[in-house]
Amino acid sequence: MDVRAEGLRFDYPGPLRAVDGVDFTAREGELVCVIGPNGAGKSTLLMLLAGMLDPDAGAVRLGDATLADLSPRDRARRVGVVPQALDRLPEVHVREFVLGGRYAHLPAFGRARTRDREAVDAALAACDAADLGERLLTRLSGGQRQRVLIARALAQEAPVLLVDEPTNSLDPEHQLTIFELLAQQTCEGRAVVVVTHDLNLASQFATRLVLVQAGRIAADGPPAEVLRPEVLRGVYGDRLTYGSLPATADGVARPFVLPWRAQ
Ligand code: ADP
């Protein structure tokens, strides 16, 4: 299912215009990384796409439906959200937490059925977290916790997945594992949108990069078009070093960008 936004605008009380006339698309099978400096409006954009905030102008469409017209249950059938690592986690076991992602599929006040338990098992397995089911959420490492947050969203079986900074505080191996897992979701026809500061993981895994600056889209294109000094200098300054790595499995060479002072 495609997610499309047109003319999105959002002001926080103040007023502070956090999102200022954004057109955004993520198509089925795409992994779109939203990049940009701190305070650019990335998380606000993600919350608008998720329906967690209502836009002051513009609209979000999920397939042929307008997000604002959908009930919370219908939204949850279409969009799964992986929030930034939660500060306060509930004192529950992993399996119970992931089952919470099935809310939209459970009958009101109903109990989980076999189908729901199977979805939870499949989501945990997809996230390499099958052995964590009986553990307490609060006792997991950062990497395990992140995998469980993604599993909860996958258990929802929604065709659109919105993910906010999934690799913060993870070691390099776990960063790769998380992005591989997200990229895998696109093979199953999902549209995946990931907010990230990691330009190199974005370069490696994204079909498209959307660069946000001061609430607007400053660039939108494949990694090789966006990760160039001409595009990034005005956003991140001139203290980055640019290069390119040989072609990956899809035959496309990928640019990389390092916060490495030239002198
Ligand atoms: P990013 O995710 O790119 O760091 P955000 O979307 O979090 O940016 O924030 C965009 C702007 O909105 C920033 O100036 C930020 O300070 C402001 N902002 C974010 N959340 C709130 C809030 N709850 N109340 C007021 N201002 C906010």
mmCIF file of C-alpha atoms and ligand atoms in Angstrom:
data_model
loop_
_atom_site.group_PDB
_atom_site.id
_atom_site.type_symbol
_atom_site.label_atom_id
_atom_site.label_comp_id
_atom_site.label_asym_id
_atom_site.label_seq_id
_atom_site.Cartn_x
_atom_site.Cartn_y
_atom_site.Cartn_z
ATOM 1 C CA MET A 1 0.000 0.000 0.000
ATOM 2 C CA ASP A 2 1.323 3.456 -0.889
ATOM 3 C CA VAL A 3 1.420 6.291 1.624
ATOM 4 C CA ARG A 4 1.080 9.786 0.186
ATOM 5 C CA ALA A 5 0.982 13.175 1.823
ATOM 6 C CA GLU A 6 0.216 16.462 0.133
ATOM 7 C CA GLY A 7 0.718 19.977 1.437
ATOM 8 C CA LEU A 8 1.286 18.832 5.026
ATOM 9 C CA ARG A 9 1.679 21.614 7.564
ATOM 10 C CA PHE A 10 1.932 21.392 11.324
ATOM 11 C CA ASP A 11 2.471 24.104 13.966
ATOM 12 C CA TYR A 12 3.300 23.372 17.578
ATOM 13 C CA PRO A 13 1.845 25.859 20.062
ATOM 14 C CA GLY A 14 4.151 28.825 20.136
ATOM 15 C CA PRO A 15 3.572 28.924 17.232
ATOM 16 C CA LEU A 16 6.379 26.941 15.736
ATOM 17 C CA ARG A 17 5.989 25.649 12.214
ATOM 18 C CA ALA A 18 7.553 22.174 12.400
ATOM 19 C CA VAL A 19 6.293 20.899 9.037
ATOM 20 C CA ASP A 20 5.830 23.492 6.359
ATOM 21 C CA GLY A 21 4.158 22.342 3.147
ATOM 22 C CA VAL A 22 5.497 18.822 2.672
ATOM 23 C CA ASP A 23 4.626 16.482 -0.199
ATOM 24 C CA PHE A 24 5.776 12.964 0.576
ATOM 25 C CA THR A 25 5.329 9.546 -1.012
ATOM 26 C CA ALA A 26 6.465 6.047 -0.077
ATOM 27 C CA ARG A 27 5.316 3.373 -2.480
ATOM 28 C CA GLU A 28 4.712 -0.314 -1.918
ATOM 29 C CA GLY A 29 8.080 -2.110 -1.915
ATOM 30 C CA GLU A 30 10.065 1.044 -1.123
ATOM 31 C CA LEU A 31 12.255 1.761 1.881
ATOM 32 C CA VAL A 32 12.354 5.542 2.229
ATOM 33 C CA CYS A 33 14.792 7.055 4.727
ATOM 34 C CA VAL A 34 13.949 10.489 6.095
ATOM 35 C CA ILE A 35 17.164 12.305 7.008
ATOM 36 C CA GLY A 36 17.975 15.837 8.152
ATOM 37 C CA PRO A 37 19.468 17.711 11.110
ATOM 38 C CA ASN A 38 18.058 17.754 14.658
ATOM 39 C CA GLY A 39 14.848 19.752 14.883
ATOM 40 C CA ALA A 40 14.235 19.617 11.108
ATOM 41 C CA GLY A 41 10.753 18.150 11.558
ATOM 42 C CA LYS A 42 11.402 14.467 10.790
ATOM 43 C CA SER A 43 9.639 12.979 13.828
ATOM 44 C CA THR A 44 6.732 15.392 13.426
ATOM 45 C CA LEU A 45 6.370 14.298 9.799
ATOM 46 C CA LEU A 46 6.376 10.651 10.879
ATOM 47 C CA MET A 47 3.702 11.341 13.511
ATOM 48 C CA LEU A 48 1.558 13.071 10.890
ATOM 49 C CA LEU A 49 1.939 10.066 8.556
ATOM 50 C CA ALA A 50 0.967 7.794 11.469
ATOM 51 C CA GLY A 51 -2.103 9.856 12.384
ATOM 52 C CA MET A 52 -0.667 10.533 15.853
ATOM 53 C CA LEU A 53 -0.871 14.259 15.041
ATOM 54 C CA ASP A 54 -3.501 15.967 12.897
ATOM 55 C CA PRO A 55 -2.129 18.302 10.233
ATOM 56 C CA ASP A 56 -3.084 22.013 10.231
ATOM 57 C CA ALA A 57 -3.198 21.747 6.453
ATOM 58 C CA GLY A 58 -2.880 18.989 3.878
ATOM 59 C CA ALA A 59 -3.799 15.324 4.115
ATOM 60 C CA VAL A 60 -2.303 11.844 4.298
ATOM 61 C CA ARG A 61 -3.623 9.080 2.067
ATOM 62 C CA LEU A 62 -3.096 5.377 2.686
ATOM 63 C CA GLY A 63 -3.881 3.548 -0.520
ATOM 64 C CA ASP A 64 -7.282 4.895 -1.542
ATOM 65 C CA ALA A 65 -8.296 6.017 1.973
ATOM 66 C CA THR A 66 -7.754 9.362 3.679
ATOM 67 C CA LEU A 67 -6.080 8.839 7.059
ATOM 68 C CA ALA A 68 -8.237 11.441 8.828
ATOM 69 C CA ASP A 69 -11.419 9.532 7.843
ATOM 70 C CA LEU A 70 -10.272 6.225 9.337
ATOM 71 C CA SER A 71 -11.145 4.939 12.805
ATOM 72 C CA PRO A 72 -8.188 4.135 15.088
ATOM 73 C CA ARG A 73 -8.777 0.449 14.367
ATOM 74 C CA ASP A 74 -8.740 0.925 10.596
ATOM 75 C CA ARG A 75 -5.576 3.027 10.874
ATOM 76 C CA ALA A 76 -3.897 0.293 12.857
ATOM 77 C CA ARG A 77 -4.802 -2.206 10.141
ATOM 78 C CA ARG A 78 -2.943 -0.037 7.627
ATOM 79 C CA VAL A 79 -0.032 1.536 9.521
ATOM 80 C CA GLY A 80 2.396 0.040 12.023
ATOM 81 C CA VAL A 81 4.553 2.464 13.996
ATOM 82 C CA VAL A 82 7.874 1.678 15.647
ATOM 83 C CA PRO A 83 8.493 4.563 18.065
ATOM 84 C CA GLN A 84 11.895 5.737 19.251
ATOM 85 C CA ALA A 85 13.121 3.439 22.004
ATOM 86 C CA LEU A 86 10.613 4.038 24.782
ATOM 87 C CA ASP A 87 11.892 5.619 28.016
ATOM 88 C CA ARG A 88 9.389 3.829 30.211
ATOM 89 C CA LEU A 89 8.576 0.271 29.245
ATOM 90 C CA PRO A 90 5.689 -1.685 30.707
ATOM 91 C CA GLU A 91 6.613 -4.464 33.152
ATOM 92 C CA VAL A 92 5.291 -7.219 30.859
ATOM 93 C CA HIS A 93 6.667 -10.244 29.085
ATOM 94 C CA VAL A 94 7.754 -9.862 25.490
ATOM 95 C CA ARG A 95 5.052 -12.122 24.067
ATOM 96 C CA GLU A 96 2.300 -10.154 25.802
ATOM 97 C CA PHE A 97 3.786 -6.859 24.589
ATOM 98 C CA VAL A 98 3.961 -8.063 20.980
ATOM 99 C CA LEU A 99 0.393 -9.382 21.201
ATOM 100 C CA GLY A 100 -0.592 -5.765 21.981
ATOM 101 C CA GLY A 101 0.221 -5.047 18.319
ATOM 102 C CA ARG A 102 -2.783 -7.217 17.371
ATOM 103 C CA TYR A 103 -5.228 -4.770 18.931
ATOM 104 C CA ALA A 104 -6.819 -3.896 15.591
ATOM 105 C CA HIS A 105 -7.479 -7.557 14.833
ATOM 106 C CA LEU A 106 -8.954 -8.611 18.168
ATOM 107 C CA PRO A 107 -12.691 -8.419 18.715
ATOM 108 C CA ALA A 108 -13.646 -5.707 21.277
ATOM 109 C CA PHE A 109 -12.837 -7.097 24.742
ATOM 110 C CA GLY A 110 -12.039 -10.346 22.940
ATOM 111 C CA ARG A 111 -9.316 -12.831 23.663
ATOM 112 C CA ALA A 112 -6.429 -13.642 21.383
ATOM 113 C CA ARG A 113 -7.210 -16.444 18.952
ATOM 114 C CA THR A 114 -4.901 -18.988 17.339
ATOM 115 C CA ARG A 115 -4.495 -16.643 14.384
ATOM 116 C CA ASP A 116 -3.239 -13.869 16.707
ATOM 117 C CA ARG A 117 -0.796 -16.172 18.472
ATOM 118 C CA GLU A 118 0.527 -17.335 15.111
ATOM 119 C CA ALA A 119 1.045 -13.721 14.020
ATOM 120 C CA VAL A 120 2.971 -13.025 17.240
ATOM 121 C CA ASP A 121 5.156 -16.117 16.735
ATOM 122 C CA ALA A 122 5.831 -15.182 13.104
ATOM 123 C CA ALA A 123 6.725 -11.585 14.029
ATOM 124 C CA LEU A 124 9.076 -12.690 16.824
ATOM 125 C CA ALA A 125 10.736 -15.200 14.485
ATOM 126 C CA ALA A 126 11.144 -12.599 11.717
ATOM 127 C CA CYS A 127 12.923 -10.343 14.220
ATOM 128 C CA ASP A 128 15.149 -13.151 15.477
ATOM 129 C CA ALA A 129 13.462 -12.778 18.854
ATOM 130 C CA ALA A 130 11.642 -16.116 19.157
ATOM 131 C CA ASP A 131 13.712 -16.994 22.231
ATOM 132 C CA LEU A 132 12.797 -13.744 24.004
ATOM 133 C CA GLY A 133 9.042 -14.405 24.318
ATOM 134 C CA GLU A 134 9.063 -15.274 27.999
ATOM 135 C CA ARG A 135 11.562 -12.556 29.022
ATOM 136 C CA LEU A 136 10.554 -9.331 30.729
ATOM 137 C CA LEU A 137 10.675 -6.393 28.345
ATOM 138 C CA THR A 138 12.486 -4.225 30.894
ATOM 139 C CA ARG A 139 15.366 -6.725 31.188
ATOM 140 C CA LEU A 140 16.374 -6.754 27.524
ATOM 141 C CA SER A 141 19.459 -5.183 25.945
ATOM 142 C CA GLY A 142 19.021 -2.200 23.602
ATOM 143 C CA GLY A 143 19.296 -4.366 20.478
ATOM 144 C CA GLN A 144 16.851 -6.967 21.774
ATOM 145 C CA ARG A 145 14.400 -4.256 22.797
ATOM 146 C CA GLN A 146 14.534 -2.682 19.354
ATOM 147 C CA ARG A 147 13.848 -6.022 17.698
ATOM 148 C CA VAL A 148 10.845 -6.522 19.994
ATOM 149 C CA LEU A 149 9.478 -3.049 19.175
ATOM 150 C CA ILE A 150 9.671 -3.943 15.482
ATOM 151 C CA ALA A 151 8.100 -7.363 16.147
ATOM 152 C CA ARG A 152 5.132 -5.653 17.796
ATOM 153 C CA ALA A 153 4.588 -3.529 14.684
ATOM 154 C CA LEU A 154 5.001 -6.568 12.383
ATOM 155 C CA ALA A 155 2.457 -8.559 14.394
ATOM 156 C CA GLN A 156 0.014 -5.836 13.401
ATOM 157 C CA GLU A 157 0.408 -7.059 9.782
ATOM 158 C CA ALA A 158 -0.048 -3.543 8.429
ATOM 159 C CA PRO A 159 1.135 -2.805 4.889
ATOM 160 C CA VAL A 160 2.803 0.489 5.878
ATOM 161 C CA LEU A 161 5.582 0.571 8.482
ATOM 162 C CA LEU A 162 6.820 3.847 10.013
ATOM 163 C CA VAL A 163 10.004 3.636 12.077
ATOM 164 C CA ASP A 164 11.639 6.379 14.167
ATOM 165 C CA GLU A 165 15.438 6.193 14.634
ATOM 166 C CA PRO A 166 15.662 2.420 15.084
ATOM 167 C CA THR A 167 19.447 2.137 15.421
ATOM 168 C CA ASN A 168 20.158 4.733 18.126
ATOM 169 C CA SER A 169 22.530 3.286 20.709
ATOM 170 C CA LEU A 170 22.977 0.002 18.865
ATOM 171 C CA ASP A 171 26.380 -1.480 17.984
ATOM 172 C CA PRO A 172 27.290 -1.716 14.267
ATOM 173 C CA GLU A 173 26.343 -5.390 13.878
ATOM 174 C CA HIS A 174 22.898 -4.788 15.385
ATOM 175 C CA GLN A 175 22.452 -1.663 13.260
ATOM 176 C CA LEU A 176 22.922 -3.811 10.150
ATOM 177 C CA THR A 177 20.586 -6.505 11.470
ATOM 178 C CA ILE A 178 17.825 -3.962 12.077
ATOM 179 C CA PHE A 179 18.126 -2.429 8.607
ATOM 180 C CA GLU A 180 18.234 -5.874 6.981
ATOM 181 C CA LEU A 181 15.049 -6.706 8.819
ATOM 182 C CA LEU A 182 13.386 -3.482 7.658
ATOM 183 C CA ALA A 183 14.556 -3.976 4.056
ATOM 184 C CA GLN A 184 13.135 -7.503 4.137
ATOM 185 C CA GLN A 185 9.702 -6.042 4.869
ATOM 186 C CA THR A 186 9.722 -4.240 1.513
ATOM 187 C CA CYS A 187 10.158 -7.607 -0.256
ATOM 188 C CA GLU A 188 6.844 -8.567 1.260
ATOM 189 C CA GLY A 189 5.249 -5.559 -0.429
ATOM 190 C CA ARG A 190 5.265 -3.188 2.529
ATOM 191 C CA ALA A 191 6.089 0.500 2.245
ATOM 192 C CA VAL A 192 8.687 1.255 4.933
ATOM 193 C CA VAL A 193 9.591 4.778 6.106
ATOM 194 C CA VAL A 194 12.564 5.146 8.462
ATOM 195 C CA VAL A 195 13.716 8.325 10.186
ATOM 196 C CA THR A 196 17.450 8.038 10.747
ATOM 197 C CA HIS A 197 20.612 10.057 11.313
ATOM 198 C CA ASP A 198 22.717 7.285 9.881
ATOM 199 C CA LEU A 199 23.420 8.454 6.355
ATOM 200 C CA ASN A 200 25.465 5.359 5.535
ATOM 201 C CA LEU A 201 22.867 2.808 6.570
ATOM 202 C CA ALA A 202 20.364 4.918 4.640
ATOM 203 C CA SER A 203 22.683 4.865 1.629
ATOM 204 C CA GLN A 204 23.030 1.109 1.816
ATOM 205 C CA PHE A 205 19.402 0.137 2.329
ATOM 206 C CA ALA A 206 17.116 2.922 1.115
ATOM 207 C CA THR A 207 15.504 3.054 -2.294
ATOM 208 C CA ARG A 208 15.016 6.780 -1.727
ATOM 209 C CA LEU A 209 16.251 9.442 0.683
ATOM 210 C CA VAL A 210 14.087 12.386 1.686
ATOM 211 C CA LEU A 211 16.139 15.206 3.188
ATOM 212 C CA VAL A 212 14.189 17.480 5.541
ATOM 213 C CA GLN A 213 15.411 20.922 6.568
ATOM 214 C CA ALA A 214 13.447 23.475 8.586
ATOM 215 C CA GLY A 215 10.164 21.662 7.998
ATOM 216 C CA ARG A 216 10.569 21.412 4.234
ATOM 217 C CA ILE A 217 11.832 18.818 1.789
ATOM 218 C CA ALA A 218 15.293 19.940 0.676
ATOM 219 C CA ALA A 219 15.979 16.905 -1.542
ATOM 220 C CA ASP A 220 14.265 13.663 -2.556
ATOM 221 C CA GLY A 221 15.932 10.961 -4.638
ATOM 222 C CA PRO A 222 18.083 7.830 -4.692
ATOM 223 C CA PRO A 223 21.098 7.835 -2.302
ATOM 224 C CA ALA A 224 23.579 8.702 -5.064
ATOM 225 C CA GLU A 225 21.615 11.853 -5.902
ATOM 226 C CA VAL A 226 21.135 13.071 -2.340
ATOM 227 C CA LEU A 227 24.420 12.172 -0.610
ATOM 228 C CA ARG A 228 26.478 14.716 -2.550
ATOM 229 C CA PRO A 229 28.342 17.755 -1.203
ATOM 230 C CA GLU A 230 26.287 20.068 -3.432
ATOM 231 C CA VAL A 231 23.102 18.853 -1.718
ATOM 232 C CA LEU A 232 24.271 18.294 1.865
ATOM 233 C CA ARG A 233 26.604 21.259 2.388
ATOM 234 C CA GLY A 234 23.769 23.710 2.950
ATOM 235 C CA VAL A 235 22.171 21.361 5.507
ATOM 236 C CA TYR A 236 25.046 19.723 7.407
ATOM 237 C CA GLY A 237 27.887 22.186 6.729
ATOM 238 C CA ASP A 238 31.205 21.493 5.038
ATOM 239 C CA ARG A 239 32.898 19.190 7.544
ATOM 240 C CA LEU A 240 31.893 15.936 5.861
ATOM 241 C CA THR A 241 34.016 13.617 3.743
ATOM 242 C CA TYR A 242 32.375 11.921 0.755
ATOM 243 C CA GLY A 243 33.194 8.689 -1.060
ATOM 244 C CA SER A 244 31.678 5.766 -2.860
ATOM 245 C CA LEU A 245 31.775 1.994 -2.319
ATOM 246 C CA PRO A 246 31.638 -0.644 -5.061
ATOM 247 C CA ALA A 247 28.348 -1.914 -6.398
ATOM 248 C CA THR A 248 26.139 -3.834 -3.941
ATOM 249 C CA ALA A 249 23.961 -6.859 -4.717
ATOM 250 C CA ASP A 250 21.612 -4.735 -6.815
ATOM 251 C CA GLY A 251 24.540 -3.558 -8.969
ATOM 252 C CA VAL A 252 24.398 0.016 -7.727
ATOM 253 C CA ALA A 253 27.483 1.694 -6.225
ATOM 254 C CA ARG A 254 26.633 3.426 -2.956
ATOM 255 C CA PRO A 255 27.940 6.741 -1.674
ATOM 256 C CA PHE A 256 29.134 7.141 1.896
ATOM 257 C CA VAL A 257 29.472 10.224 4.050
ATOM 258 C CA LEU A 258 31.679 10.544 7.135
ATOM 259 C CA PRO A 259 31.838 13.250 9.788
ATOM 260 C CA TRP A 260 35.580 13.433 9.126
ATOM 261 C CA ARG A 261 37.297 16.828 9.049
ATOM 262 C CA ALA A 262 39.205 17.284 5.839
ATOM 263 C CA GLN A 263 42.040 19.020 7.755
HETATM 264 P P1 ADP B 1 13.486 16.114 14.265
HETATM 265 O O1 ADP B 1 12.747 14.830 14.421
HETATM 266 O O2 ADP B 1 13.926 16.383 12.872
HETATM 267 O O3 ADP B 1 14.608 16.289 15.243
HETATM 268 P P2 ADP B 1 11.075 17.291 15.369
HETATM 269 O O4 ADP B 1 9.980 16.914 14.448
HETATM 270 O O5 ADP B 1 11.220 16.516 16.637
HETATM 271 O O6 ADP B 1 12.456 17.305 14.568
HETATM 272 O O7 ADP B 1 10.912 18.831 15.776
HETATM 273 C C1 ADP B 1 10.683 19.852 14.827
HETATM 274 C C2 ADP B 1 10.568 21.185 15.563
HETATM 275 O O8 ADP B 1 9.415 21.145 16.401
HETATM 276 C C3 ADP B 1 11.740 21.483 16.487
HETATM 277 O O9 ADP B 1 11.981 22.865 16.460
HETATM 278 C C4 ADP B 1 11.258 21.043 17.838
HETATM 279 O O10 ADP B 1 11.879 21.787 18.867
HETATM 280 C C5 ADP B 1 9.778 21.361 17.756
HETATM 281 N N1 ADP B 1 8.977 20.447 18.581
HETATM 282 C C6 ADP B 1 9.006 19.090 18.549
HETATM 283 N N2 ADP B 1 8.118 18.583 19.425
HETATM 284 C C7 ADP B 1 7.520 19.637 20.032
HETATM 285 C C8 ADP B 1 6.511 19.763 21.023
HETATM 286 N N3 ADP B 1 5.915 18.688 21.568
HETATM 287 N N4 ADP B 1 6.152 21.043 21.401
HETATM 288 C C9 ADP B 1 6.711 22.118 20.847
HETATM 289 N N5 ADP B 1 7.667 22.073 19.895
HETATM 290 C C10 ADP B 1 8.075 20.841 19.482
#
